[in-house]
Short mmCIF file of C-alpha atoms in Angstrom, two decimals:
data_model
loop_
_atom_site.label_atom_id
_atom_site.label_comp_id
_atom_site.label_asym_id
_atom_site.label_seq_id
_atom_site.Cartn_x
_atom_site.Cartn_y
_atom_site.Cartn_z
CA MET D 1199 -93.87 -17.16 1.38
CA ILE D 1200 -92.09 -19.84 -1.51
CA GLN D 1201 -88.24 -20.52 -0.64
CA ARG D 1202 -86.14 -21.84 -3.01
CA LYS D 1203 -82.45 -23.52 -2.75
CA ILE D 1204 -80.44 -22.09 -5.75
CA CYS D 1205 -76.50 -22.26 -5.97
CA MET D 1206 -73.66 -20.08 -8.24
CA VAL D 1207 -71.56 -22.28 -9.56
CA GLY D 1208 -68.43 -22.30 -11.51
CA ALA D 1209 -64.94 -22.25 -12.27
CA PHE D 1210 -62.87 -20.08 -9.63
CA ALA D 1211 -62.78 -16.16 -9.41
CA THR D 1212 -65.75 -15.66 -11.81
CA GLY D 1213 -66.97 -13.50 -10.08
CA LYS D 1214 -69.80 -15.57 -8.43
CA THR D 1215 -69.55 -13.76 -5.24
CA SER D 1216 -69.59 -10.58 -6.26
CA LEU D 1217 -72.44 -11.28 -8.21
CA VAL D 1218 -74.36 -12.05 -5.02
CA ALA D 1219 -72.88 -9.42 -3.25
CA ARG D 1220 -74.22 -7.05 -5.45
CA PHE D 1221 -77.68 -9.15 -5.97
CA VAL D 1222 -78.35 -9.48 -1.85
CA TYR D 1223 -76.34 -6.00 -0.33
CA SER D 1224 -76.78 -3.59 -3.96
CA ILE D 1225 -73.05 -3.31 -3.08
CA PHE D 1226 -69.10 -4.45 -5.05
CA SER D 1227 -65.55 -4.63 -3.60
CA GLU D 1228 -62.43 -4.53 -5.76
CA LYS D 1229 -60.66 -6.83 -3.28
CA TYR D 1230 -60.88 -11.06 -4.44
CA GLN D 1231 -61.76 -12.72 -1.42
CA THR D 1232 -61.51 -16.91 -2.09
CA THR D 1233 -65.18 -18.53 -0.94
CA VAL D 1234 -64.26 -22.02 1.35
CA GLY D 1235 -66.88 -24.19 1.40
CA VAL D 1236 -70.04 -22.59 0.68
CA LYS D 1237 -71.72 -18.89 1.55
CA ILE D 1238 -75.10 -19.12 2.02
CA ASP D 1239 -77.67 -15.57 1.80
CA LYS D 1240 -81.14 -14.78 1.25
CA LYS D 1241 -83.34 -12.37 -0.81
CA ILE D 1242 -86.50 -12.12 -1.67
CA VAL D 1243 -87.15 -11.73 -5.74
CA ASN D 1244 -91.18 -10.69 -6.50
CA LEU D 1245 -92.13 -12.64 -9.49
CA PRO D 1246 -95.58 -11.70 -10.85
CA GLU D 1247 -97.44 -14.15 -9.63
CA ASN D 1248 -95.71 -15.04 -6.16
CA PRO D 1249 -92.75 -13.37 -4.05
CA VAL D 1250 -89.87 -16.43 -3.62
CA ASN D 1251 -87.30 -16.78 -1.35
CA LEU D 1252 -83.90 -17.36 -2.70
CA ILE D 1253 -82.03 -19.58 -1.03
CA ILE D 1254 -77.98 -18.94 -2.77
CA TRP D 1255 -75.48 -20.73 -2.05
CA ASP D 1256 -72.46 -19.30 -3.09
CA ILE D 1257 -70.07 -22.19 -3.84
CA TYR D 1258 -66.54 -22.31 -4.22
CA GLY D 1259 -64.97 -22.14 -7.19
CA GLU D 1260 -63.71 -25.25 -9.25
CA ASP D 1261 -60.40 -25.55 -10.45
CA GLU D 1262 -57.76 -28.26 -11.36
CA LEU D 1263 -57.28 -29.19 -7.79
CA GLN D 1264 -60.60 -28.47 -6.54
CA LYS D 1265 -63.85 -30.68 -7.84
CA LEU D 1266 -67.47 -29.44 -7.23
CA GLN D 1267 -68.90 -31.42 -4.37
CA MET D 1268 -72.06 -32.79 -6.34
CA SER D 1269 -73.64 -33.18 -1.65
CA TYR D 1270 -73.48 -28.75 -1.98
CA MET D 1271 -75.93 -29.13 -4.81
CA ARG D 1272 -78.75 -31.68 -3.38
CA GLY D 1273 -82.24 -29.52 -3.10
CA CYS D 1274 -81.54 -27.31 -5.79
CA SER D 1275 -84.24 -26.14 -7.36
CA GLY D 1276 -82.34 -24.07 -10.09
CA TYR D 1277 -78.13 -22.69 -10.37
CA LEU D 1278 -76.70 -20.13 -12.13
CA LEU D 1279 -73.57 -21.24 -14.30
CA VAL D 1280 -70.99 -18.94 -13.80
CA VAL D 1281 -68.82 -17.77 -16.78
CA ASP D 1282 -65.48 -15.61 -16.79
CA GLY D 1283 -66.14 -13.88 -20.19
CA THR D 1284 -62.42 -12.79 -20.53
CA ARG D 1285 -60.80 -16.35 -19.17
CA LYS D 1286 -62.49 -18.67 -22.23
CA ASN D 1287 -61.12 -21.70 -20.17
CA THR D 1288 -64.38 -20.40 -17.41
CA LEU D 1289 -66.72 -21.55 -20.45
CA GLU D 1290 -65.31 -24.71 -20.71
CA THR D 1291 -65.57 -25.52 -16.84
CA ALA D 1292 -69.23 -24.53 -17.50
CA TYR D 1293 -69.33 -26.82 -19.98
CA ARG D 1294 -68.39 -30.10 -17.61
CA LEU D 1295 -69.71 -28.28 -15.06
CA GLN D 1296 -73.45 -28.46 -16.48
CA ASN D 1297 -73.17 -31.96 -18.08
CA SER D 1298 -72.25 -33.13 -14.92
CA LEU D 1299 -75.01 -31.67 -12.90
CA GLU D 1300 -77.90 -33.13 -15.30
CA ALA D 1301 -76.18 -36.12 -14.84
CA ASN D 1302 -76.07 -36.48 -12.08
CA PHE D 1303 -79.41 -34.25 -10.81
CA GLY D 1304 -81.50 -34.47 -13.91
CA ARG D 1305 -82.86 -30.87 -15.46
CA ILE D 1306 -82.60 -28.29 -13.30
CA PRO D 1307 -83.23 -25.12 -14.27
CA PHE D 1308 -80.18 -22.85 -14.71
CA VAL D 1309 -78.70 -19.51 -16.84
CA LEU D 1310 -76.05 -19.57 -18.08
CA VAL D 1311 -73.80 -16.39 -16.62
CA MET D 1312 -71.53 -14.84 -18.44
CA ASN D 1313 -69.97 -12.07 -16.58
CA LYS D 1314 -68.12 -9.18 -16.12
CA TRP D 1315 -69.50 -7.63 -19.36
CA ASP D 1316 -68.38 -4.10 -18.36
CA ILE D 1317 -64.96 -5.20 -20.02
CA THR D 1318 -65.65 -6.69 -22.95
CA ASP D 1319 -62.42 -5.01 -24.38
CA GLU D 1320 -61.06 -7.59 -22.86
CA TRP D 1321 -63.25 -10.89 -23.91
CA GLU D 1322 -61.64 -14.92 -25.07
CA VAL D 1323 -65.03 -15.98 -25.29
CA ASP D 1324 -66.40 -15.53 -28.68
CA PRO D 1325 -70.16 -14.00 -29.79
CA ALA D 1326 -70.57 -16.93 -31.87
CA GLU D 1327 -70.29 -19.49 -28.97
CA ILE D 1328 -72.85 -17.35 -26.99
CA ASN D 1329 -75.20 -17.49 -30.10
CA SER D 1330 -75.56 -21.22 -30.56
CA LEU D 1331 -75.81 -21.68 -26.65
CA ILE D 1332 -78.77 -19.85 -27.22
CA ASN D 1333 -79.82 -21.32 -29.90
CA LYS D 1334 -79.36 -24.50 -28.15
CA GLY D 1335 -82.22 -23.54 -26.07
CA TRP D 1336 -80.00 -21.68 -23.03
CA ASN D 1337 -80.54 -18.44 -21.44
CA VAL D 1338 -77.66 -16.04 -21.03
CA VAL D 1339 -77.39 -13.21 -19.36
CA GLU D 1340 -74.51 -11.01 -19.73
CA THR D 1341 -73.79 -9.36 -16.06
CA SER D 1342 -71.50 -7.22 -14.20
CA ALA D 1343 -71.69 -7.63 -10.84
CA LYS D 1344 -69.31 -4.18 -10.70
CA THR D 1345 -71.78 -2.02 -12.79
CA GLY D 1346 -75.08 -4.02 -11.69
CA ILE D 1347 -75.96 -5.07 -15.33
CA GLY D 1348 -78.10 -7.51 -15.83
CA VAL D 1349 -77.71 -8.64 -12.08
CA GLU D 1350 -81.17 -8.17 -10.90
CA GLU D 1351 -82.30 -9.71 -14.24
CA VAL D 1352 -80.73 -12.90 -14.11
CA PHE D 1353 -81.93 -13.98 -10.93
CA GLN D 1354 -85.38 -13.08 -12.17
CA ILE D 1355 -84.70 -15.29 -14.75
CA LEU D 1356 -84.15 -18.14 -12.78
CA ALA D 1357 -86.94 -17.70 -10.25
CA GLN D 1358 -89.14 -17.62 -12.85
CA LYS D 1359 -87.90 -20.48 -14.50
CA ILE D 1360 -87.77 -22.71 -11.82
CA MET D 1361 -91.71 -21.63 -10.48
CA GLU D 1362 -92.66 -22.77 -14.04
CA THR D 1363 -91.40 -26.50 -13.40
#
């Protein structure tokens, strides 16, 4: 079976750990748990041509005090760039991370995850900005770790992109 390492990256408290918990264990907790370092999980994604065992590295969130350790990204086949739609600054962090990752590792498949879609009435991210990214060729998926909307889809899309490269 094919195995591929993927990483969850983004600002702190965007829902990276909750997305992994929903995807791998089909659970959601309202309790916030800060990721210290990295947490690793696995799940098989069934693609039409082949099952792929995703080794999911849930990396701590970036903030003013803590920057992403590029060593965690080594050997990564793809990543989910997670944004909290209720906090516009997390999209700025995502831009910075994507530029840094591309500068360090070249073009690696990624999907921009617009998380917390279940509370769009609190969103700060402008839909026009999301459309602009889609027009640039970025894959953007709206998700909710709480309700499960888009979660399976985002991992499927990333796995497919990885297998096409």
